[in-house]
Coordinates of C-alpha atoms and ligand atoms in Angstrom, one line a residue:
M719 CA 30.6 -212.9 -55.3
S720 CA 31.9 -214.7 -52.3
D721 CA 29.5 -217.6 -52.9
D722 CA 31.3 -218.3 -56.1
R723 CA 34.7 -218.6 -54.5
Y724 CA 34.8 -222.5 -54.5
S725 CA 32.5 -223.1 -57.4
R726 CA 35.1 -224.6 -59.7
Q727 CA 36.3 -226.9 -57.0
V728 CA 32.7 -228.0 -56.0
R729 CA 32.1 -228.7 -59.6
F730 CA 35.0 -231.2 -59.5
A731 CA 33.0 -234.4 -58.9
P732 CA 35.2 -236.1 -56.4
I733 CA 35.0 -233.1 -54.1
G734 CA 31.5 -231.7 -54.6
A735 CA 29.6 -229.6 -52.0
Q736 CA 30.2 -232.2 -49.3
G737 CA 33.9 -232.4 -49.8
Q738 CA 34.1 -228.6 -49.8
A739 CA 32.3 -228.4 -46.5
R740 CA 34.9 -230.9 -45.1
L741 CA 37.8 -228.7 -46.4
V742 CA 36.3 -225.6 -44.7
G743 CA 36.2 -227.5 -41.4
A744 CA 39.7 -229.0 -41.8
R745 CA 42.7 -228.2 -39.6
V746 CA 46.2 -228.7 -41.1
A747 CA 49.8 -227.9 -40.0
V748 CA 52.6 -227.1 -42.5
V749 CA 56.1 -227.6 -41.1
G750 CA 58.5 -225.2 -42.8
C751 CA 57.6 -222.0 -44.7
G752 CA 60.3 -222.2 -47.3
A753 CA 59.8 -223.1 -51.0
L754 CA 57.6 -226.2 -50.4
G755 CA 55.8 -224.8 -47.4
T756 CA 54.7 -221.6 -49.0
A757 CA 53.5 -223.4 -52.2
I758 CA 51.6 -225.9 -50.1
A759 CA 50.0 -223.3 -47.8
E760 CA 48.9 -221.1 -50.8
Q761 CA 47.1 -224.0 -52.5
L762 CA 45.5 -225.2 -49.2
C763 CA 44.4 -221.6 -48.4
R764 CA 42.9 -221.0 -51.9
A765 CA 41.2 -224.4 -51.7
G766 CA 39.4 -223.2 -48.5
V767 CA 41.0 -225.3 -45.8
G768 CA 39.6 -223.6 -42.7
F769 CA 42.6 -223.6 -40.4
L770 CA 46.3 -223.6 -41.3
R771 CA 49.2 -223.6 -38.8
L772 CA 52.5 -222.4 -40.2
I773 CA 55.6 -223.4 -38.3
D774 CA 59.0 -221.9 -39.2
R775 CA 62.0 -220.6 -37.3
D776 CA 63.5 -218.5 -40.1
F777 CA 63.5 -215.0 -41.6
V778 CA 62.9 -214.0 -45.3
E779 CA 66.2 -213.4 -47.2
W780 CA 66.7 -212.1 -50.7
S781 CA 67.9 -215.6 -51.9
N782 CA 64.4 -217.0 -50.9
L783 CA 62.5 -214.8 -53.4
Q784 CA 63.4 -216.9 -56.4
R785 CA 61.2 -219.8 -55.3
Q786 CA 59.4 -219.0 -52.0
S787 CA 56.1 -217.9 -53.6
L788 CA 54.4 -216.0 -50.8
F789 CA 57.2 -213.5 -50.1
S790 CA 58.0 -210.1 -51.5
E791 CA 61.0 -207.8 -51.7
D792 CA 59.6 -205.9 -48.7
D793 CA 59.6 -209.1 -46.6
A794 CA 63.3 -209.6 -47.4
R795 CA 64.1 -206.0 -46.8
R796 CA 62.6 -206.1 -43.3
A797 CA 63.8 -209.7 -42.6
A798 CA 60.2 -210.7 -41.7
P799 CA 59.7 -214.0 -40.0
K800 CA 58.6 -216.4 -42.7
A801 CA 55.6 -217.8 -40.8
V802 CA 54.3 -214.2 -40.1
A803 CA 55.0 -212.9 -43.7
A804 CA 53.3 -216.0 -45.2
A805 CA 50.3 -215.6 -42.8
E806 CA 49.9 -211.9 -43.9
R807 CA 49.9 -212.9 -47.6
L808 CA 47.5 -215.8 -47.1
R809 CA 45.0 -213.7 -45.1
A810 CA 44.9 -211.3 -48.1
I811 CA 44.3 -214.2 -50.4
N812 CA 41.5 -215.8 -48.3
S813 CA 40.2 -213.9 -45.3
T814 CA 37.9 -216.9 -44.3
C815 CA 40.9 -219.1 -43.6
V816 CA 42.2 -219.0 -40.1
I817 CA 46.0 -218.8 -40.2
E818 CA 48.2 -219.5 -37.1
P819 CA 51.8 -218.5 -37.7
L820 CA 54.3 -220.0 -35.2
V821 CA 57.8 -218.6 -35.3
E822 CA 59.3 -221.7 -33.6
D823 CA 62.1 -224.2 -34.1
L824 CA 60.4 -227.6 -34.2
R825 CA 62.4 -229.8 -31.8
A826 CA 61.9 -233.0 -29.8
A827 CA 60.9 -230.9 -26.7
N828 CA 58.0 -229.0 -28.5
A829 CA 57.1 -231.2 -31.5
E830 CA 54.1 -232.8 -30.0
R831 CA 52.7 -229.5 -28.8
L832 CA 53.3 -227.8 -32.2
L833 CA 51.6 -230.6 -34.1
S834 CA 48.6 -231.2 -31.8
G835 CA 45.1 -230.2 -32.7
V836 CA 45.3 -230.8 -36.4
A837 CA 44.2 -233.7 -38.6
L838 CA 47.1 -233.7 -41.1
V839 CA 50.7 -232.5 -41.4
L840 CA 52.4 -231.4 -44.6
D841 CA 56.1 -231.5 -44.8
G842 CA 57.9 -228.4 -46.0
C843 CA 61.1 -229.2 -44.1
D844 CA 64.5 -228.5 -45.5
N845 CA 66.3 -231.2 -43.4
F846 CA 66.0 -234.9 -42.5
P847 CA 66.3 -234.6 -38.7
T848 CA 63.2 -232.4 -38.5
R849 CA 61.3 -234.6 -41.0
H850 CA 62.0 -237.7 -38.9
L851 CA 60.8 -235.9 -35.9
V852 CA 57.5 -235.1 -37.7
N853 CA 57.3 -238.8 -38.6
E854 CA 57.6 -239.8 -35.0
V855 CA 55.0 -237.4 -33.7
C856 CA 52.6 -238.3 -36.5
C857 CA 53.0 -242.0 -35.9
K858 CA 52.6 -241.6 -32.2
L859 CA 49.4 -239.5 -32.7
A860 CA 48.2 -241.9 -35.5
M861 CA 48.0 -238.8 -37.8
P862 CA 48.8 -238.9 -41.5
W863 CA 51.5 -236.7 -42.9
I864 CA 52.7 -236.1 -46.5
Y865 CA 56.4 -236.2 -47.1
G866 CA 57.9 -234.0 -49.8
A867 CA 61.4 -232.9 -50.7
C868 CA 63.1 -231.3 -53.6
V869 CA 66.6 -230.2 -54.7
G870 CA 68.0 -229.1 -58.1
S871 CA 65.4 -230.2 -60.6
Y872 CA 64.4 -233.3 -58.6
G873 CA 61.5 -233.9 -56.3
I874 CA 60.1 -236.8 -54.2
S875 CA 56.8 -237.3 -52.3
A876 CA 54.8 -240.0 -50.4
P877 CA 51.8 -240.0 -48.1
I878 CA 52.6 -241.6 -44.8
I879 CA 49.5 -243.0 -43.2
P880 CA 50.1 -244.7 -39.8
G881 CA 48.7 -248.3 -39.8
Q882 CA 48.4 -248.3 -43.6
T883 CA 51.7 -247.4 -45.2
P884 CA 55.3 -247.7 -44.1
C885 CA 56.6 -244.7 -42.2
L886 CA 59.6 -242.6 -43.2
R887 CA 61.8 -244.6 -40.8
C888 CA 60.7 -247.9 -42.5
L889 CA 61.7 -246.5 -45.9
Q890 CA 64.9 -245.0 -44.7
D891 CA 66.3 -247.1 -42.0
E892 CA 68.9 -244.7 -40.8
L893 CA 69.1 -240.9 -40.9
P894 CA 71.3 -239.8 -43.8
G895 CA 74.6 -238.6 -42.3
A896 CA 75.1 -234.9 -42.2
G897 CA 76.5 -233.7 -45.5
E898 CA 75.5 -236.8 -47.4
T899 CA 72.4 -235.5 -49.1
P900 CA 72.5 -232.5 -51.4
T901 CA 70.7 -229.4 -50.1
C902 CA 69.4 -226.3 -51.9
D903 CA 72.5 -224.4 -50.7
T904 CA 74.9 -226.9 -52.1
A905 CA 73.1 -228.1 -55.3
G906 CA 70.7 -225.2 -56.0
I907 CA 67.0 -225.6 -56.9
I908 CA 64.6 -224.5 -59.6
P909 CA 61.0 -223.3 -58.9
P910 CA 59.2 -225.9 -61.1
A911 CA 60.7 -228.7 -58.9
V912 CA 59.1 -227.0 -55.9
Q913 CA 55.7 -226.6 -57.5
M914 CA 55.7 -230.2 -58.8
V915 CA 56.2 -231.6 -55.3
A916 CA 53.8 -229.2 -53.7
A917 CA 51.1 -230.3 -56.2
W918 CA 51.7 -234.0 -55.4
Q919 CA 51.4 -233.2 -51.7
V920 CA 48.4 -231.1 -51.8
A921 CA 46.5 -233.5 -54.1
E922 CA 46.9 -236.2 -51.4
A923 CA 46.0 -233.7 -48.7
L924 CA 42.7 -232.9 -50.4
K925 CA 41.9 -236.6 -50.8
L926 CA 42.6 -237.3 -47.1
L927 CA 40.8 -234.2 -45.8
I928 CA 37.6 -235.0 -47.7
G929 CA 37.8 -238.7 -46.7
D930 CA 38.3 -240.1 -50.2
Q931 CA 40.5 -243.0 -48.9
A932 CA 40.2 -245.0 -52.1
A933 CA 41.8 -242.3 -54.1
V934 CA 44.8 -241.8 -51.8
R935 CA 47.9 -243.1 -53.5
R936 CA 50.0 -245.6 -51.6
E937 CA 53.2 -244.9 -53.7
L938 CA 56.3 -242.9 -53.5
W939 CA 56.8 -240.6 -56.5
A940 CA 60.0 -239.2 -57.7
S941 CA 60.8 -237.1 -60.8
D942 CA 63.6 -235.1 -62.3
L943 CA 62.2 -232.4 -64.5
W944 CA 65.5 -231.6 -66.2
R945 CA 66.2 -235.2 -67.2
G946 CA 62.6 -236.0 -67.8
T947 CA 62.5 -239.1 -65.5
F948 CA 59.6 -240.3 -63.4
Q949 CA 59.6 -243.2 -60.9
R950 CA 56.9 -244.7 -58.7
L951 CA 57.4 -247.2 -55.9
R952 CA 54.5 -249.1 -54.5
L953 CA 54.6 -248.6 -50.7
T954 CA 52.7 -251.8 -49.8
G955 CA 55.1 -254.4 -48.4
W956 CA 57.7 -251.9 -47.2
R957 CA 56.4 -251.7 -43.6
Q958 CA 59.0 -253.0 -41.1
A959 CA 57.4 -255.0 -38.3
G960 CA 60.2 -254.0 -35.9
C961 CA 60.2 -250.3 -36.9
P962 CA 61.0 -248.2 -33.8
V963 CA 58.5 -245.6 -34.9
C964 CA 55.5 -247.4 -36.4
G965 CA 56.1 -251.0 -35.2
S966 CA 54.1 -252.7 -32.5
A967 CA 56.9 -251.9 -29.9
A968 CA 57.6 -248.4 -31.0
T969 CA 60.1 -246.4 -28.9
Y970 CA 60.1 -243.1 -30.8
P971 CA 63.9 -242.7 -30.5
L972 CA 64.2 -239.1 -31.5
L973 CA 61.4 -237.9 -29.2
R974 CA 62.9 -239.9 -26.4
A975 CA 66.5 -238.6 -27.0
G976 CA 65.3 -235.0 -26.6
D977 CA 67.0 -232.0 -28.2
D978 CA 70.4 -232.5 -29.6
A979 CA 72.7 -230.6 -27.3
A980 CA 73.7 -227.3 -28.6
V981 CA 76.3 -225.4 -26.5
V982 CA 76.7 -221.7 -26.7
L983 CA 80.4 -221.0 -26.5
C984 CA 80.8 -218.1 -24.2
G985 CA 82.8 -215.1 -25.4
R986 CA 83.2 -216.4 -28.9
D987 CA 79.9 -215.5 -30.5
A988 CA 79.8 -219.2 -31.4
V989 CA 77.6 -222.2 -30.9
Q990 CA 78.7 -225.8 -31.0
I991 CA 76.3 -228.5 -32.1
R992 CA 76.7 -232.2 -33.0
R993 CA 76.0 -234.0 -36.2
A994 CA 76.4 -237.8 -36.8
G995 CA 78.5 -239.3 -39.5
I996 CA 80.0 -236.4 -41.5
D997 CA 82.2 -237.4 -44.4
L998 CA 84.6 -234.5 -44.4
A999 CA 86.2 -235.1 -47.8
A1000 CA 82.9 -235.4 -49.6
F1001 CA 81.4 -232.4 -47.9
A1002 CA 84.4 -230.3 -48.7
G1003 CA 84.1 -231.3 -52.3
R1004 CA 80.6 -229.8 -52.5
L1005 CA 81.4 -226.4 -50.9
G1006 CA 82.8 -224.7 -53.9
G1007 CA 83.7 -221.1 -53.3
A1008 CA 82.5 -221.2 -49.7
L1009 CA 85.4 -223.5 -48.7
L1010 CA 88.1 -221.9 -46.5
V1011 CA 90.1 -224.9 -45.1
A1012 CA 89.9 -228.6 -45.6
N1013 CA 92.2 -231.2 -44.0
T1014 CA 91.8 -234.6 -42.4
H1015 CA 90.7 -233.1 -39.1
L1016 CA 88.3 -230.3 -40.1
V1017 CA 86.5 -228.4 -42.8
R1018 CA 85.9 -224.7 -42.5
W1019 CA 83.6 -222.7 -44.7
Q1020 CA 82.1 -219.2 -44.8
D1021 CA 78.7 -217.9 -45.8
G1022 CA 78.3 -214.1 -45.4
M1023 CA 79.1 -213.2 -41.9
V1024 CA 79.0 -216.8 -40.6
T1025 CA 82.0 -219.1 -40.4
A1026 CA 81.6 -222.7 -39.5
T1027 CA 84.1 -225.4 -38.7
C1028 CA 83.1 -229.1 -38.9
F1029 CA 85.2 -231.7 -37.1
R1030 CA 85.7 -235.4 -37.8
D1031 CA 84.0 -236.3 -34.5
G1032 CA 80.8 -234.6 -35.7
R1033 CA 81.2 -231.3 -33.8
V1034 CA 80.3 -228.2 -35.7
I1035 CA 81.2 -224.8 -34.4
V1036 CA 79.2 -222.0 -35.9
Q1037 CA 80.6 -218.5 -35.4
G1038 CA 78.7 -215.3 -36.1
V1039 CA 75.2 -216.5 -35.1
A1040 CA 73.0 -215.1 -32.4
D1041 CA 71.9 -218.4 -30.7
A1042 CA 71.6 -222.2 -30.9
S1043 CA 68.5 -222.0 -33.2
A1044 CA 70.3 -219.9 -35.8
A1045 CA 73.3 -222.3 -35.6
R1046 CA 70.9 -225.3 -36.3
T1047 CA 69.4 -223.4 -39.2
F1048 CA 72.8 -222.8 -40.6
C1049 CA 73.9 -226.4 -40.3
D1050 CA 70.6 -227.8 -41.7
R1051 CA 71.1 -225.6 -44.7
W1052 CA 74.7 -226.7 -45.4
L1053 CA 74.8 -230.2 -44.0
G1054 CA 71.2 -231.3 -44.8
Ligands
ZN113 ZN1 58.0 -247.4 -39.6

């Protein structure tokens, strides 16, 4: 009975028939189809959001299946692009939802194009440079986005609404230096932390999409499921008047700077990219069994067929990757 599909959601008083009609007409982009992105996309698709754009540059691997809820063993076996595999699964879940998978690397040069034509962006990114790029585009286009991140048993989320809340740059004045923040590859992650953050993000998405402004939380939430802690930080008062992204004289520094220069090193099957402010000693300490060499000049580590060398001046040479995009993926994964 297809008429019954959304009956339990329509019965939920704050949504009702009117809210459901708005969801069916809504257009949303999800950046990243990893653990958070797949959990978010599944909930939005089941809720009846009419159009979903899925943006991801990566392929399904076996180590993804433990937490990336839309993928199967077959997806890993055929190394399916995550955006495409997620779209196939979502179409099987709800054929009335239009899914647009984009196998692309979101960068300064294409970010505005990739995020245009939607009303809301959900963050399923695995690294801060991309997240700050999303922040700049959304502030520039006056479009809300919902920040979310998780690692280990910890998760954090906040709605960013241009003109109403501080932006990510206000909250985090400088990009964390590469290697400073733990990533899922260095600290691991458990599935409930993913589902918790996705639930927070999608709840705010539903409020925004149906226009229930009064219900939208203006708080940052953080919780550690293993330790049983929960923190909330009121966002009012954190807006920085001089913010280069959401202030009155915004310059959008990442969009203006363009793509970080990645250089393919000819004849070496290697790509060189640059990352700011790497603390070599601290990074080496987190590498565990992947570490090959660590001294005052460089840290070298290995993951499968890929070997990377990180220098004190911020250069990272990644060997064993096909192109600059794969090198960026590798560095995001290890350096955050
Ligand atoms: Zn700001």
